[in-house]
Short mmCIF file of C-alpha atoms in Angstrom, two decimals:
data_model
loop_
_atom_site.label_atom_id
_atom_site.label_comp_id
_atom_site.label_asym_id
_atom_site.label_seq_id
_atom_site.Cartn_x
_atom_site.Cartn_y
_atom_site.Cartn_z
CA MET A 1 -27.14 -4.00 -27.73
CA SER A 2 -24.76 -6.59 -29.19
CA THR A 3 -22.89 -3.88 -31.10
CA THR A 4 -22.48 -1.88 -27.89
CA LYS A 5 -21.18 -4.94 -26.06
CA ARG A 6 -18.67 -5.67 -28.81
CA ALA A 7 -17.49 -2.04 -28.77
CA GLY A 8 -17.10 -2.15 -24.99
CA ALA A 9 -15.20 -5.44 -25.15
CA ALA A 10 -12.92 -4.02 -27.86
CA ALA A 11 -12.23 -0.89 -25.78
CA PHE A 12 -11.42 -3.01 -22.74
CA GLU A 13 -9.11 -5.22 -24.82
CA ASP A 14 -7.34 -2.18 -26.27
CA THR A 15 -6.84 -0.71 -22.80
CA MET A 16 -5.38 -3.94 -21.44
CA ARG A 17 -3.09 -4.32 -24.48
CA ASP A 18 -1.88 -0.74 -24.06
CA PHE A 19 -1.33 -1.30 -20.32
CA TRP A 20 0.77 -4.40 -20.97
CA ALA A 21 2.86 -2.63 -23.63
CA THR A 22 3.49 0.43 -21.44
CA ARG A 23 3.22 -1.10 -17.98
CA PRO A 24 5.22 0.53 -15.15
CA VAL A 25 8.92 -0.26 -14.84
CA ARG A 26 10.37 -0.74 -11.36
CA PRO A 27 13.29 1.72 -11.00
CA ARG A 28 16.69 0.69 -9.70
CA SER A 29 16.59 3.44 -7.06
CA GLY A 30 13.76 5.04 -5.12
CA GLY A 31 11.88 1.86 -4.23
CA LYS A 32 11.33 0.72 -0.64
CA VAL A 33 10.63 -3.03 -1.05
CA GLY A 34 10.12 -4.10 -4.64
CA GLY A 35 9.78 -0.68 -6.27
CA VAL A 36 6.12 -1.25 -7.23
CA SER A 37 4.81 1.99 -5.69
CA ALA A 38 7.66 4.00 -7.23
CA ALA A 39 6.99 2.41 -10.63
CA ILE A 40 3.28 3.30 -10.53
CA GLY A 41 4.04 6.83 -9.38
CA LEU A 42 6.59 7.44 -12.14
CA ARG A 43 4.39 5.87 -14.82
CA TYR A 44 1.19 7.83 -14.09
CA GLY A 45 2.60 10.99 -12.50
CA ILE A 46 1.31 10.18 -8.98
CA ASP A 47 3.17 10.78 -5.73
CA PRO A 48 4.67 7.37 -4.77
CA ILE A 49 4.00 8.08 -1.08
CA LEU A 50 0.27 8.16 -1.76
CA VAL A 51 0.53 4.89 -3.66
CA ARG A 52 2.30 3.30 -0.68
CA VAL A 53 -0.42 4.55 1.67
CA ALA A 54 -3.07 3.00 -0.60
CA PHE A 55 -1.27 -0.35 -0.50
CA ILE A 56 -0.94 -0.19 3.30
CA LEU A 57 -4.62 0.65 3.83
CA ALA A 58 -5.66 -2.14 1.45
CA ALA A 59 -3.39 -4.55 3.34
CA ILE A 60 -4.87 -3.56 6.73
CA TYR A 61 -8.44 -4.12 5.58
CA GLY A 62 -8.50 -7.74 4.45
CA GLY A 63 -5.00 -8.18 3.02
CA ALA A 64 -5.86 -7.27 -0.58
CA GLY A 65 -2.99 -4.78 -0.67
CA VAL A 66 -0.45 -7.57 -0.12
CA VAL A 67 -1.79 -9.55 -3.09
CA LEU A 68 -1.86 -6.47 -5.33
CA TYR A 69 1.71 -5.57 -4.40
CA LEU A 70 2.96 -9.11 -5.08
CA LEU A 71 1.20 -9.09 -8.47
CA GLY A 72 2.89 -5.81 -9.38
CA TRP A 73 6.25 -7.14 -8.24
CA LEU A 74 5.77 -10.19 -10.46
CA LEU A 75 4.37 -8.52 -13.59
CA PHE A 76 6.22 -5.18 -13.70
CA PRO A 77 9.68 -5.38 -15.32
CA LYS A 78 12.75 -3.93 -13.63
CA GLU A 79 15.04 -1.25 -14.98
CA SER A 80 18.27 -2.81 -16.24
CA GLU A 81 21.82 -1.66 -15.69
CA PRO A 82 22.63 1.57 -17.59
CA VAL A 83 24.47 0.96 -20.86
CA PRO A 84 26.86 3.57 -22.28
CA GLY A 85 25.40 5.21 -25.35
CA MET A 86 21.81 4.23 -24.52
CA ALA A 87 19.56 7.14 -23.54
CA LYS A 88 17.26 5.03 -21.35
CA PRO A 89 17.97 1.64 -19.79
CA ARG A 90 15.95 -1.19 -21.28
CA PRO A 91 13.49 -2.92 -18.88
CA GLU A 92 14.17 -6.54 -18.08
CA PRO A 93 11.64 -9.11 -16.77
CA THR A 94 11.57 -10.39 -13.19
CA SER A 95 14.23 -13.03 -12.57
CA GLY A 96 13.14 -16.66 -12.56
CA THR A 97 14.05 -17.30 -8.92
CA LEU A 98 12.18 -14.26 -7.69
CA ALA A 99 9.18 -15.11 -9.89
CA VAL A 100 8.95 -18.58 -8.32
CA ILE A 101 9.09 -17.10 -4.81
CA LEU A 102 6.38 -14.55 -5.64
CA VAL A 103 4.11 -17.23 -7.13
CA LEU A 104 4.53 -19.38 -4.02
CA LEU A 105 3.54 -16.39 -1.89
CA LEU A 106 0.61 -15.50 -4.14
CA LEU A 107 -1.06 -18.92 -4.23
CA PRO A 108 -2.08 -19.15 -0.53
CA SER A 109 -2.85 -15.41 -0.42
CA VAL A 110 -5.26 -15.58 -3.37
CA LEU A 111 -6.92 -18.76 -2.05
CA TRP A 112 -7.46 -17.07 1.31
CA LEU A 113 -8.90 -13.94 -0.30
CA ILE A 114 -11.35 -15.96 -2.42
CA SER A 115 -12.73 -17.65 0.70
CA SER A 116 -13.24 -14.35 2.58
CA PRO A 117 -15.08 -11.04 2.05
CA ALA A 118 -11.67 -9.41 1.43
CA ILE A 119 -12.00 -10.48 -2.23
CA ILE A 120 -14.06 -7.29 -2.64
CA GLY A 121 -10.97 -5.23 -1.79
CA LEU A 122 -8.97 -7.05 -4.47
CA ALA A 123 -11.66 -6.36 -7.08
CA VAL A 124 -11.87 -2.69 -6.07
CA GLY A 125 -8.07 -2.34 -6.28
CA LEU A 126 -7.90 -3.86 -9.78
CA GLY A 127 -10.82 -1.70 -10.93
CA ALA A 128 -9.19 1.46 -9.58
CA PHE A 129 -5.92 0.63 -11.35
CA TYR A 130 -7.84 0.05 -14.61
CA LEU A 131 -9.52 3.47 -14.32
CA ILE A 132 -6.20 5.16 -13.56
CA HIS A 133 -4.70 3.70 -16.73
CA ARG A 134 -7.74 4.68 -18.78
CA THR A 135 -7.46 8.26 -17.54
CA TYR A 136 -3.69 8.78 -17.26
CA GLY A 137 -2.30 6.09 -19.57
CA ASP A 138 -0.74 8.69 -21.87
CA ARG A 139 1.59 9.99 -19.13
CA ASN A 140 5.22 8.89 -19.33
CA ALA A 141 4.34 6.00 -21.65
CA VAL A 142 7.51 4.31 -22.93
CA LEU A 143 7.43 1.27 -25.19
CA ALA A 144 10.09 -1.35 -24.61
CA ALA A 145 12.68 -1.43 -27.37
CA THR A 146 12.47 -4.95 -28.78
CA ALA A 147 13.31 -4.51 -32.49
CA PRO A 148 17.00 -4.86 -33.39
CA ALA A 149 18.69 -1.84 -34.88
CA THR A 150 18.78 -1.91 -38.69
CA ALA A 151 21.99 -1.18 -40.47
CA ALA A 152 22.21 2.00 -42.48
CA PRO A 153 22.57 1.69 -46.23
CA GLY A 154 26.14 1.01 -47.12
CA ALA A 155 27.15 0.14 -43.57
CA THR A 156 29.40 -2.85 -43.04
CA ALA A 157 28.75 -5.66 -40.64
CA PRO A 158 30.91 -5.83 -37.52
CA GLY A 159 34.12 -7.74 -38.02
CA THR A 160 34.26 -7.24 -41.81
CA ALA A 161 36.66 -4.88 -43.57
CA ALA A 162 35.27 -2.04 -45.56
CA PRO A 163 35.73 -2.46 -49.35
CA VAL A 164 38.49 -0.38 -50.86
CA PRO A 165 37.07 1.98 -53.51
CA GLU A 166 38.48 1.63 -56.96
CA ALA A 167 39.76 4.66 -58.87
CA THR A 168 38.33 5.56 -62.26
CA GLN A 169 40.15 7.38 -65.09
CA ALA A 170 38.61 10.77 -65.86
CA GLY A 171 41.07 11.64 -68.57
CA GLU A 172 44.66 11.21 -69.68
CA ASN A 173 46.95 10.76 -66.69
CA THR A 174 44.03 11.81 -64.40
CA TRP A 175 42.44 9.44 -61.89
CA VAL A 176 39.37 10.28 -59.80
CA TYR A 177 38.58 8.31 -56.66
CA PRO A 178 35.10 7.97 -55.17
CA GLY A 179 34.48 10.76 -52.68
CA ALA A 180 36.94 13.14 -54.28
CA GLU A 181 34.08 15.38 -55.44
CA GLN A 182 32.73 15.64 -51.86
CA THR A 183 36.20 16.43 -50.54
CA ALA A 184 36.68 19.21 -53.08
CA ALA A 185 33.27 20.65 -52.31
CA ALA A 186 34.03 20.64 -48.58
CA GLU A 187 37.32 22.45 -49.24
CA GLN A 188 35.47 25.07 -51.28
CA LYS A 189 32.98 25.63 -48.40
CA SER A 190 35.63 25.93 -45.71
CA PRO A 191 36.20 29.54 -44.54
CA PRO A 192 39.37 31.31 -45.68
CA ALA A 193 42.29 31.63 -43.33
CA TRP A 194 42.21 35.48 -43.50
CA ASP A 195 39.01 37.42 -44.21
CA PRO A 196 39.15 40.70 -42.24
CA LEU A 197 36.18 42.25 -44.09
CA GLY A 198 34.00 39.18 -43.75
CA VAL A 199 33.12 39.15 -47.46
CA ALA A 200 32.75 35.39 -47.65
CA PRO A 201 29.01 34.70 -48.08
CA PHE A 202 29.02 31.83 -45.63
CA ALA A 203 30.67 33.94 -42.91
CA TRP A 204 27.29 35.50 -42.20
CA ASP A 205 25.49 32.16 -41.97
CA LEU A 206 25.23 32.20 -38.18
CA PRO A 207 22.56 30.45 -36.11
CA GLU A 208 19.79 32.61 -34.81
CA PRO A 209 20.06 33.23 -31.07
CA SER A 210 17.52 31.15 -29.20
CA GLU A 211 15.27 32.63 -26.57
CA PRO A 212 16.17 31.68 -23.01
CA GLU A 213 14.01 28.91 -21.58
CA GLN A 214 11.43 30.09 -19.15
CA PRO A 215 11.55 28.37 -15.75
CA GLU A 216 8.66 26.05 -15.05
CA PRO A 217 6.07 27.61 -12.79
CA GLU A 218 5.96 26.14 -9.31
CA GLN A 219 3.03 23.91 -8.52
CA PRO A 220 0.63 25.68 -6.17
CA LYS A 221 0.37 24.14 -2.73
CA ARG A 222 -3.18 22.86 -2.47
CA ARG A 223 -3.54 22.85 1.30
CA TRP A 224 -7.30 23.12 0.93
CA ILE A 225 -7.39 19.41 0.06
CA THR A 226 -5.96 18.46 3.46
CA TRP A 227 -8.09 20.79 5.57
CA GLY A 228 -11.25 20.26 3.56
CA THR A 229 -10.91 16.47 3.76
CA LEU A 230 -10.27 16.57 7.51
CA LEU A 231 -13.40 18.66 8.05
CA LEU A 232 -15.47 16.27 5.93
CA ALA A 233 -13.99 13.28 7.80
CA ALA A 234 -14.89 14.82 11.17
CA PHE A 235 -18.40 15.54 9.90
CA ALA A 236 -18.84 11.97 8.60
CA GLY A 237 -17.61 10.42 11.84
CA GLY A 238 -19.69 12.72 14.01
CA LEU A 239 -22.83 12.20 11.95
CA THR A 240 -22.63 8.39 12.08
CA SER A 241 -21.92 8.54 15.81
CA ALA A 242 -24.93 10.82 16.36
CA LEU A 243 -27.09 8.34 14.48
CA GLY A 244 -26.12 5.66 17.01
CA ALA A 245 -23.39 3.81 15.14
CA PRO A 246 -20.64 2.09 17.17
CA LEU A 247 -17.29 3.78 17.53
CA HIS A 248 -15.47 1.58 15.01
CA ILE A 249 -18.15 2.29 12.37
CA SER A 250 -17.81 6.04 12.89
CA LEU A 251 -14.02 5.80 12.63
CA THR A 252 -14.36 3.71 9.45
CA PHE A 253 -16.53 6.38 7.82
CA ALA A 254 -14.00 9.04 8.75
CA LEU A 255 -11.15 6.91 7.42
CA GLY A 256 -13.01 6.29 4.17
CA THR A 257 -13.43 10.04 3.71
CA ILE A 258 -9.69 10.54 4.21
CA GLY A 259 -9.05 7.78 1.67
CA LEU A 260 -11.13 9.62 -0.92
CA GLY A 261 -9.15 12.77 -0.15
CA LEU A 262 -5.89 10.90 -0.72
CA ILE A 263 -7.11 9.66 -4.09
CA LEU A 264 -8.15 13.18 -5.08
CA GLY A 265 -4.84 14.58 -3.84
CA SER A 266 -2.85 12.04 -5.86
CA PHE A 267 -4.27 13.54 -9.06
CA LEU A 268 -4.13 17.18 -7.97
CA ARG A 269 -0.70 16.82 -6.32
CA GLY A 270 -1.82 17.76 -2.85
CA GLY A 271 -3.17 16.35 0.39
CA ARG A 272 0.04 14.77 1.65
CA GLY A 273 -0.79 15.94 5.16
CA LEU A 274 -3.65 13.42 5.23
CA ILE A 275 -1.13 10.60 5.64
CA ALA A 276 -0.37 11.71 9.20
CA ALA A 277 -4.08 11.48 10.04
CA ALA A 278 -4.85 8.24 8.16
CA VAL A 279 -2.33 5.98 9.91
CA PRO A 280 -3.37 6.59 13.56
CA LEU A 281 -7.04 6.69 12.57
CA ALA A 282 -6.71 3.27 10.92
CA ALA A 283 -5.05 1.87 14.06
CA ALA A 284 -7.81 3.34 16.24
CA ALA A 285 -10.51 1.84 14.00
CA MET A 286 -8.88 -1.60 14.24
CA ILE A 287 -8.67 -1.40 18.05
CA ALA A 288 -12.26 -0.20 18.31
CA ALA A 289 -13.47 -3.04 16.07
CA MET A 290 -11.85 -5.60 18.40
CA MET A 291 -13.37 -4.15 21.55
CA PRO A 292 -16.70 -5.57 22.76
CA VAL A 293 -19.63 -3.29 22.05
CA ASP A 294 -20.72 -3.11 25.69
CA THR A 295 -17.39 -1.89 27.10
CA TYR A 296 -17.72 1.80 26.25
CA SER A 297 -18.52 3.01 29.73
CA GLY A 298 -16.03 5.86 29.45
CA GLU A 299 -14.10 4.82 32.59
CA ILE A 300 -10.32 4.44 32.38
CA GLY A 301 -7.93 3.34 35.11
CA GLU A 302 -7.39 0.62 37.73
CA HIS A 303 -10.31 -1.02 39.52
CA GLU A 304 -9.65 -3.44 42.42
CA VAL A 305 -12.31 -5.37 44.33
CA HIS A 306 -11.71 -7.22 47.66
CA PRO A 307 -15.13 -8.47 48.86
CA ASP A 308 -15.54 -10.31 52.16
CA THR A 309 -19.03 -11.62 51.43
CA ALA A 310 -20.95 -12.54 48.29
CA GLY A 311 -23.23 -9.55 48.81
CA GLU A 312 -20.32 -7.16 48.34
CA LEU A 313 -19.57 -8.55 44.86
CA ALA A 314 -21.32 -6.61 42.09
CA SER A 315 -22.96 -8.39 39.19
CA ASP A 316 -20.96 -6.50 36.53
CA TYR A 317 -17.71 -4.51 36.20
CA GLN A 318 -16.75 -2.46 33.11
CA LEU A 319 -13.82 -0.35 31.95
CA SER A 320 -13.04 1.16 28.58
CA ALA A 321 -9.29 0.90 29.27
CA GLY A 322 -7.34 -0.26 32.29
CA THR A 323 -7.22 -3.26 34.64
CA ILE A 324 -9.91 -4.94 36.70
CA THR A 325 -8.63 -7.01 39.64
CA LEU A 326 -11.06 -9.28 41.52
CA ASP A 327 -9.38 -10.65 44.65
CA LEU A 328 -11.96 -13.17 45.90
CA ARG A 329 -9.66 -15.20 48.14
CA GLY A 330 -11.24 -13.79 51.31
CA MET A 331 -14.85 -13.96 50.13
CA GLU A 332 -17.11 -16.38 52.04
CA ILE A 333 -19.77 -18.33 50.10
CA ALA A 334 -22.30 -20.63 51.76
CA ASP A 335 -22.40 -24.27 50.68
CA ASP A 336 -25.76 -23.90 48.94
CA GLU A 337 -25.09 -20.39 47.55
CA GLU A 338 -24.39 -19.59 43.86
CA VAL A 339 -22.82 -16.26 42.86
CA THR A 340 -22.52 -14.88 39.30
CA THR A 341 -20.49 -11.89 38.17
CA SER A 342 -19.00 -10.56 34.92
CA ALA A 343 -16.21 -8.19 33.96
CA SER A 344 -15.32 -6.55 30.62
CA VAL A 345 -12.47 -4.28 29.54
CA GLY A 346 -11.99 -2.67 26.14
CA VAL A 347 -8.19 -2.39 26.23
CA GLY A 348 -6.42 -3.81 29.27
CA ASP A 349 -6.41 -6.82 31.60
CA ILE A 350 -8.68 -8.78 33.94
CA LEU A 351 -7.11 -10.59 36.92
CA VAL A 352 -9.16 -12.91 39.16
CA GLN A 353 -7.93 -14.77 42.26
CA LEU A 354 -10.26 -17.48 43.60
CA PRO A 355 -10.75 -19.13 47.02
CA GLU A 356 -9.35 -22.63 47.51
CA ASN A 357 -12.55 -24.65 47.85
CA VAL A 358 -15.22 -22.84 45.85
CA ASP A 359 -16.65 -24.60 42.77
CA ILE A 360 -15.91 -22.42 39.74
CA THR A 361 -17.17 -22.17 36.16
CA ALA A 362 -15.37 -19.44 34.22
CA ARG A 363 -15.57 -18.25 30.64
CA CYS A 364 -12.54 -16.21 29.56
CA LYS A 365 -12.38 -14.44 26.18
CA SER A 366 -9.93 -12.04 24.54
CA GLU A 367 -10.47 -10.68 21.04
CA LEU A 368 -6.73 -10.10 20.71
CA GLY A 369 -4.41 -11.22 23.47
CA ASP A 370 -3.81 -14.03 25.98
CA VAL A 371 -6.15 -16.11 28.12
CA GLN A 372 -5.25 -18.24 31.16
CA CYS A 373 -8.50 -19.63 32.48
CA LEU A 374 -7.31 -21.85 35.36
CA HIS A 375 -5.65 -24.72 33.47
CA SER A 376 -6.84 -23.66 29.98
CA VAL A 377 -4.48 -21.40 28.03
CA ALA A 378 -4.95 -19.70 24.64
CA SER A 379 -3.51 -16.71 22.79
CA GLY A 380 -3.88 -14.77 19.56
CA GLY A 381 -7.10 -13.60 17.94
CA SER A 382 -10.47 -14.55 19.48
CA ALA A 383 -8.97 -16.59 22.32
CA ASP A 384 -11.96 -18.15 24.09
CA GLN A 385 -11.72 -20.71 26.92
CA THR A 386 -14.23 -22.17 29.38
CA ALA A 387 -13.03 -23.96 32.51
CA THR A 388 -14.78 -25.78 35.36
CA ASP A 389 -12.99 -26.67 38.60
CA LEU A 390 -14.45 -28.10 41.84
CA GLY A 391 -11.60 -27.03 44.09
CA ALA A 392 -9.38 -29.03 46.42
CA ASP A 393 -12.32 -30.48 48.46
CA GLY A 394 -14.35 -31.62 45.47
CA PRO A 395 -18.05 -30.70 45.00
CA GLY A 396 -19.51 -28.33 47.57
CA GLY A 397 -18.35 -25.17 49.27
CA GLY A 398 -20.49 -22.79 47.20
CA ARG A 399 -20.52 -22.07 43.46
CA LEU A 400 -19.13 -19.10 41.50
CA ASN A 401 -19.84 -18.30 37.84
CA LEU A 402 -17.55 -15.85 35.98
CA ASP A 403 -17.94 -14.25 32.55
CA LEU A 404 -14.73 -12.34 31.68
CA GLN A 405 -14.09 -10.56 28.39
CA VAL A 406 -11.49 -8.11 27.00
CA GLY A 407 -11.14 -6.55 23.55
CA MET A 408 -7.36 -6.25 23.50
CA GLY A 409 -5.38 -7.55 26.44
CA SER A 410 -5.29 -10.59 28.72
CA VAL A 411 -7.57 -12.54 31.06
CA GLU A 412 -6.04 -14.50 33.94
CA VAL A 413 -7.91 -16.64 36.48
CA THR A 414 -5.93 -18.39 39.21
CA ARG A 415 -6.82 -20.17 42.42
CA GLY A 416 -5.36 -19.34 45.82
#
């Protein structure tokens, strides 16, 4: 067992060392923000659009995608300015100023992730990147050129004059300079000025004609990935809904199926049509998760209530989307009478207008939106306010209890 553990640790260390030596390089062109998605796509042969979608989805669910992108921006080098004579620009590390900014952004983000369940998304993202490098690390791997060029034998250093060769005496009144033998040999191998019959032996030393390069075959369009994934996503969402799961759970299962299709398509170079389905489905899942569970009555529209007596006021009003307006200014309540009603809207607004003298206790809640509960005001996520007001005449004049809740929208309670 210990030998297996050591072998596994050595393989993990080798993979991480290879990743660091051949890590993606952010290109000078083609990037949208920091070039991280383009760098990963070029390094591992994956469509950069699919990489961007993965970052966006990871950012929506918990914010792990933001941390992963900032880490890539910090750790991946950037392609330098092209240099004449150099086949490929040398990567250069992230500038010091930008590195400080990225670290300042990463510190609160990582601390927030550690204290929330979103840390699971960060771990899954790092694990997926490790598996991608293990599988496709040999694609487009380029080591950074760090060793200085070595001078060729006999080459002179820059700025120094080349030594003048000395002549040697081959015989009486005959001097031979270094290189004269090579010059004579080159003159002997040069073709004659006039050779109409082509009898010179080197005149027939012609290069063999090379075969024309065959064009690369076009990649087949794998549309089956898109349609197959959409069918599986519809089946997953419908099955979970039939089993009694809430709407946002069914949408999450469908979105997860599309995510798996995007991962498969990134390796098979297909499934780009899934992007158009993933973005609105993710937005719908977020909206459904914010909506109260008991607001799926299926009704959509405007609902106005103008009761004259307490008996005309229903105990509960519900809408999936729209506006509920309770105009209670003309409603009569006896001094010893207590009336309770509630209203809930999935996406929309609740407006309540109260009589002048009735004693009121109201609870106003919005999962995402604004709340004005008499004199109590709140906004943002999970805005929840409770207000009690005895009216202009003080205690007495009947009592009214309100429980108002929206998933996304506003709640407003005013008097008079």
